[in-house]
Short mmCIF file of N, CA and C in Angstrom, two decimals:
data_model
loop_
_atom_site.label_atom_id
_atom_site.label_comp_id
_atom_site.label_asym_id
_atom_site.label_seq_id
_atom_site.Cartn_x
_atom_site.Cartn_y
_atom_site.Cartn_z
N LYS A 1 81.74 70.02 108.76
CA LYS A 1 81.10 69.25 108.99
C LYS A 1 81.87 67.63 108.80
N ARG A 2 81.41 66.86 109.18
CA ARG A 2 82.26 65.81 109.00
C ARG A 2 81.86 65.00 107.86
N MET A 3 82.56 64.41 107.14
CA MET A 3 82.15 63.29 105.62
C MET A 3 81.36 62.71 105.50
N GLY A 4 79.96 62.86 104.70
CA GLY A 4 78.89 62.20 105.34
C GLY A 4 77.48 62.73 105.74
N GLU A 5 77.97 63.64 106.61
CA GLU A 5 76.63 64.31 107.46
C GLU A 5 76.26 65.12 106.31
N THR A 6 74.70 65.89 106.48
CA THR A 6 73.93 66.05 105.49
C THR A 6 74.14 67.65 106.31
N TRP A 7 73.80 69.29 105.55
CA TRP A 7 73.94 70.11 106.22
C TRP A 7 72.62 70.65 105.79
N THR A 8 71.62 71.56 107.07
CA THR A 8 70.48 71.68 106.85
C THR A 8 70.51 73.30 106.05
N SER A 9 69.40 73.44 105.81
CA SER A 9 69.69 74.61 104.66
C SER A 9 69.89 75.97 105.99
N ASN A 10 69.67 75.92 106.98
CA ASN A 10 70.35 77.17 108.16
C ASN A 10 71.93 77.35 108.05
N GLU A 11 72.42 76.22 108.01
CA GLU A 11 73.69 75.75 107.98
C GLU A 11 74.48 76.20 106.70
N VAL A 12 73.88 76.06 105.37
CA VAL A 12 74.08 76.60 104.19
C VAL A 12 74.23 77.82 104.26
N TYR A 13 73.01 78.40 104.90
CA TYR A 13 72.61 79.99 104.39
C TYR A 13 73.79 80.66 105.38
N ARG A 14 73.97 80.43 106.89
CA ARG A 14 75.19 80.59 107.97
C ARG A 14 76.46 80.75 106.99
N THR A 15 76.91 79.72 106.19
CA THR A 15 78.04 79.51 105.46
C THR A 15 78.60 80.83 104.40
N TRP A 16 77.13 80.58 104.03
CA TRP A 16 77.55 81.15 102.86
C TRP A 16 77.30 82.75 102.67
N THR A 17 76.57 83.35 104.29
CA THR A 17 76.78 84.40 104.17
C THR A 17 78.40 85.12 104.72
N LYS A 18 78.45 84.14 105.74
CA LYS A 18 79.85 84.15 106.43
C LYS A 18 81.05 84.51 104.70
N TYR A 19 80.88 83.30 103.96
CA TYR A 19 82.10 83.54 103.04
C TYR A 19 81.41 84.88 102.66
N GLN A 20 80.44 85.16 102.46
CA GLN A 20 80.11 86.67 101.02
C GLN A 20 80.80 87.85 102.11
N ARG A 21 80.52 87.86 103.53
CA ARG A 21 80.78 88.72 104.35
C ARG A 21 82.86 88.81 103.84
N TYR A 22 83.11 88.15 104.41
CA TYR A 22 84.48 87.58 103.97
C TYR A 22 85.42 88.25 102.33
N ASN A 23 84.60 88.23 101.41
CA ASN A 23 85.21 88.43 100.23
C ASN A 23 84.34 89.42 99.58
N GLN A 24 84.12 90.46 100.75
CA GLN A 24 83.27 92.20 100.22
C GLN A 24 84.65 92.90 100.34
N LYS A 25 84.33 93.81 99.12
CA LYS A 25 85.18 94.97 99.06
C LYS A 25 85.29 96.04 100.14
N LYS A 26 85.66 96.72 100.04
CA LYS A 26 85.82 97.95 101.32
C LYS A 26 84.69 99.09 101.41
N ASP A 27 84.25 98.68 99.93
CA ASP A 27 83.03 99.59 99.28
C ASP A 27 81.57 99.38 99.66
N GLY A 28 81.77 97.94 100.14
CA GLY A 28 80.44 97.08 100.29
C GLY A 28 80.31 95.89 99.14
N GLU A 29 81.22 95.98 97.91
CA GLU A 29 80.26 95.83 96.57
C GLU A 29 81.12 94.52 96.79
N LEU A 30 80.83 92.84 96.65
CA LEU A 30 80.90 91.72 96.42
C LEU A 30 82.08 91.77 94.98
N MET A 31 83.30 91.01 95.43
CA MET A 31 84.08 90.94 94.88
C MET A 31 83.58 90.09 93.43
N ASN A 32 84.44 90.17 92.59
CA ASN A 32 83.81 89.51 91.02
C ASN A 32 85.20 88.95 90.60
N TRP A 33 84.96 87.61 90.89
CA TRP A 33 86.03 87.00 90.84
C TRP A 33 86.33 86.17 89.19
N SER A 34 85.02 86.80 88.15
CA SER A 34 85.37 86.22 86.64
C SER A 34 86.09 87.73 86.13
N ARG A 35 86.33 88.79 86.47
CA ARG A 35 86.73 89.89 86.10
C ARG A 35 88.03 89.79 85.82
N ARG A 36 89.01 90.12 85.08
CA ARG A 36 90.27 89.84 84.81
C ARG A 36 90.70 91.18 85.78
N PRO A 37 92.22 91.00 86.24
CA PRO A 37 93.25 92.14 86.69
C PRO A 37 93.60 93.27 85.52
N PRO A 38 93.79 94.96 85.91
CA PRO A 38 93.87 95.09 85.14
C PRO A 38 95.69 95.12 84.43
N PRO A 39 95.62 95.54 82.99
CA PRO A 39 96.89 95.01 82.59
C PRO A 39 98.39 95.66 82.73
N ALA A 40 99.30 94.79 83.76
CA ALA A 40 100.27 95.51 84.03
C ALA A 40 101.20 96.92 83.02
N THR A 41 101.55 97.58 83.87
CA THR A 41 102.25 98.87 82.54
C THR A 41 103.32 99.13 83.24
N PRO A 42 104.38 99.03 82.11
CA PRO A 42 105.86 99.33 82.58
C PRO A 42 106.04 100.74 83.06
N PRO A 43 107.48 100.47 83.82
CA PRO A 43 108.05 101.92 84.24
C PRO A 43 107.96 102.93 83.36
N ASP A 44 108.28 104.40 84.03
CA ASP A 44 108.03 105.77 83.11
C ASP A 44 109.28 105.66 82.48
N LYS A 45 110.35 104.80 83.28
CA LYS A 45 111.49 105.00 82.41
C LYS A 45 112.33 103.77 81.83
N GLY A 46 111.63 103.00 81.55
CA GLY A 46 111.51 101.73 81.05
C GLY A 46 112.09 100.67 81.76
N SER A 47 113.02 99.63 81.33
CA SER A 47 113.39 98.58 82.17
C SER A 47 114.23 99.06 83.09
N PHE A 48 114.76 98.42 84.26
CA PHE A 48 116.13 98.81 85.02
C PHE A 48 116.58 97.88 85.37
N PRO A 49 117.78 96.77 84.92
CA PRO A 49 117.88 95.78 84.96
C PRO A 49 119.33 95.42 86.16
N LEU A 50 118.76 94.03 86.86
CA LEU A 50 119.72 94.25 87.88
C LEU A 50 121.37 94.32 87.68
N ASP A 51 122.03 94.39 88.46
CA ASP A 51 123.40 94.85 87.88
C ASP A 51 124.15 92.92 88.64
N HIS A 52 124.05 92.48 87.56
CA HIS A 52 124.47 90.88 88.19
C HIS A 52 125.91 90.89 87.77
N PHE A 53 126.50 91.84 87.34
CA PHE A 53 128.17 91.43 87.77
C PHE A 53 128.81 92.25 88.48
N GLY A 54 127.85 93.40 89.24
CA GLY A 54 128.52 93.81 90.11
C GLY A 54 129.30 95.24 89.88
N GLU A 55 129.23 95.33 88.50
CA GLU A 55 129.76 96.51 87.89
C GLU A 55 129.50 98.29 88.80
N CYS A 56 128.55 98.18 89.38
CA CYS A 56 128.24 99.64 90.02
C CYS A 56 127.86 99.05 91.25
N LYS A 57 128.49 97.77 92.09
CA LYS A 57 128.27 97.55 93.26
C LYS A 57 128.88 98.57 94.71
N ALA A 58 130.15 98.57 94.14
CA ALA A 58 130.78 99.84 95.07
C ALA A 58 130.09 100.89 95.71
N LYS A 59 129.44 101.52 93.95
CA LYS A 59 129.24 103.06 94.25
C LYS A 59 127.50 102.66 95.26
N MET A 60 127.08 101.67 94.74
CA MET A 60 125.59 101.58 95.29
C MET A 60 126.03 101.25 97.08
N GLU A 61 126.94 100.44 97.50
CA GLU A 61 127.40 100.64 98.75
C GLU A 61 127.87 101.48 99.50
N THR A 62 128.19 102.59 98.81
CA THR A 62 128.71 103.84 99.04
C THR A 62 127.07 104.50 99.49
N PHE A 63 126.57 104.70 98.90
CA PHE A 63 125.53 105.61 98.72
C PHE A 63 124.33 105.00 99.98
N MET A 64 124.40 103.67 99.47
CA MET A 64 123.55 103.07 100.80
C MET A 64 124.34 103.21 102.19
N ALA A 65 125.37 103.45 102.60
CA ALA A 65 126.35 103.57 103.29
C ALA A 65 125.92 105.12 104.07
N CYS A 66 125.80 106.18 103.01
CA CYS A 66 125.09 107.46 103.04
C CYS A 66 124.03 107.80 103.71
N LEU A 67 123.01 107.08 103.43
CA LEU A 67 121.69 107.25 103.86
C LEU A 67 121.75 106.65 105.11
N LYS A 68 122.16 105.55 105.44
CA LYS A 68 122.19 104.54 106.73
C LYS A 68 122.92 106.04 107.79
N GLU A 69 124.18 106.76 107.32
CA GLU A 69 124.76 107.66 108.40
C GLU A 69 123.59 108.85 108.36
N ASN A 70 122.56 109.41 107.43
CA ASN A 70 122.42 110.45 107.66
C ASN A 70 120.70 110.42 107.75
N SER A 71 120.79 109.01 108.29
CA SER A 71 118.50 109.03 108.88
C SER A 71 118.23 108.65 107.70
N TYR A 72 118.93 108.39 106.62
CA TYR A 72 117.73 108.08 105.04
C TYR A 72 117.28 109.27 104.68
N ASN A 73 118.34 110.26 104.83
CA ASN A 73 117.76 111.70 104.43
C ASN A 73 118.64 111.55 103.11
N GLN A 74 117.64 111.27 101.72
CA GLN A 74 118.18 111.25 100.53
C GLN A 74 118.73 112.84 100.01
N SER A 75 118.57 113.48 100.37
CA SER A 75 119.23 115.39 100.21
C SER A 75 120.51 115.46 100.45
N ALA A 76 121.26 114.55 101.63
CA ALA A 76 122.35 114.79 101.93
C ALA A 76 123.10 113.66 101.42
N CYS A 77 123.14 113.04 100.22
CA CYS A 77 123.60 111.86 99.69
C CYS A 77 123.44 112.03 98.05
N ARG A 78 122.87 113.02 97.82
CA ARG A 78 122.68 113.60 96.67
C ARG A 78 124.03 113.41 95.20
N ILE A 79 125.24 113.57 95.89
CA ILE A 79 126.11 113.13 95.39
C ILE A 79 126.44 111.53 95.19
N GLN A 80 126.02 110.67 96.01
CA GLN A 80 126.47 109.74 95.55
C GLN A 80 125.43 109.15 94.79
N SER A 81 124.54 109.29 94.68
CA SER A 81 123.13 109.19 94.13
C SER A 81 123.73 109.17 92.76
N ARG A 82 123.85 110.68 92.19
CA ARG A 82 124.31 110.83 90.66
C ARG A 82 125.58 110.03 90.83
N ASP A 83 126.45 110.17 91.63
CA ASP A 83 127.84 108.84 90.72
C ASP A 83 127.11 107.43 90.48
N TYR A 84 126.11 107.06 91.46
CA TYR A 84 125.56 105.84 91.38
C TYR A 84 124.97 105.51 90.11
N LEU A 85 123.69 106.50 89.92
CA LEU A 85 123.42 106.59 88.39
C LEU A 85 123.91 106.60 87.44
N GLN A 86 124.93 107.45 87.38
CA GLN A 86 126.11 108.03 86.01
C GLN A 86 126.78 106.41 85.87
N CYS A 87 126.93 105.80 87.57
CA CYS A 87 127.58 104.14 86.57
C CYS A 87 126.66 103.09 86.11
N ARG A 88 125.58 103.70 86.70
CA ARG A 88 124.62 102.45 85.77
C ARG A 88 124.23 103.33 84.48
N MET A 89 124.79 104.24 84.38
CA MET A 89 124.23 104.87 82.77
C MET A 89 125.32 104.48 81.84
N ASP A 90 126.62 104.79 82.42
CA ASP A 90 128.01 104.34 81.96
C ASP A 90 128.45 102.60 81.24
N ASN A 91 127.37 101.81 82.42
CA ASN A 91 127.68 100.39 81.96
C ASN A 91 126.31 100.17 81.50
N GLU A 92 125.37 100.69 80.94
CA GLU A 92 124.48 100.28 79.85
C GLU A 92 123.12 99.42 81.10
N LEU A 93 123.37 99.85 81.93
CA LEU A 93 121.98 99.31 83.19
C LEU A 93 121.19 99.71 83.01
N MET A 94 120.68 100.93 82.14
CA MET A 94 120.11 102.28 82.58
C MET A 94 119.65 102.92 81.21
N ALA A 95 119.27 103.58 80.84
CA ALA A 95 118.91 104.40 79.74
C ALA A 95 119.72 105.40 79.74
N THR A 96 120.49 106.14 79.37
CA THR A 96 121.78 106.93 79.34
C THR A 96 120.57 108.54 79.38
N GLU A 97 120.73 108.98 80.23
CA GLU A 97 120.14 110.27 80.08
C GLU A 97 120.68 111.61 80.98
N ASN A 98 120.14 112.89 80.63
CA ASN A 98 121.22 114.02 81.21
C ASN A 98 120.55 114.18 82.36
N LEU A 99 121.82 114.13 83.23
CA LEU A 99 121.60 114.76 84.87
C LEU A 99 121.05 115.45 85.37
N ASP A 100 120.49 116.53 84.32
CA ASP A 100 120.20 117.64 84.91
C ASP A 100 118.30 117.36 84.79
N ASP A 101 118.06 116.74 83.84
CA ASP A 101 117.07 116.35 83.83
C ASP A 101 116.25 114.83 84.90
N LEU A 102 117.36 114.77 85.65
CA LEU A 102 116.90 113.85 86.66
C LEU A 102 116.82 114.04 87.88
N GLY A 103 117.31 115.57 87.78
CA GLY A 103 117.04 116.71 88.94
C GLY A 103 118.57 116.82 89.80
N PHE A 104 119.80 116.47 88.77
CA PHE A 104 120.89 116.73 89.73
C PHE A 104 121.83 117.99 89.36
N ARG A 105 120.86 118.84 88.91
CA ARG A 105 121.56 120.21 88.44
C ARG A 105 122.48 120.91 89.48
N SER A 106 121.86 121.18 90.88
CA SER A 106 122.62 121.77 91.49
C SER A 106 123.98 120.78 92.45
N VAL A 107 124.29 120.06 92.10
CA VAL A 107 125.07 118.85 92.91
C VAL A 107 126.32 118.88 91.54
#
């Protein structure tokens, strides 16, 4: 509507029903805008800081190149993945853990 024009009750109803249909959840329940979103939960293994100084960039690039060469088959690049994670642990970019606990027993 243009500014200053009045709405008929039928136009108000149609506009409101379109708004309700647009804002429906998939299960048919109307969205509750007053409800707060659930609180964010931290990752299971803690924070995973970025490598700002590029300390492990070469290992990461080797790992990514291996993934690309092997059509992103992760099992073919387990050694490069282990080396990259070990580099991050050595440079305190992630918590130090036993590589066996991360699934690298057979590498």
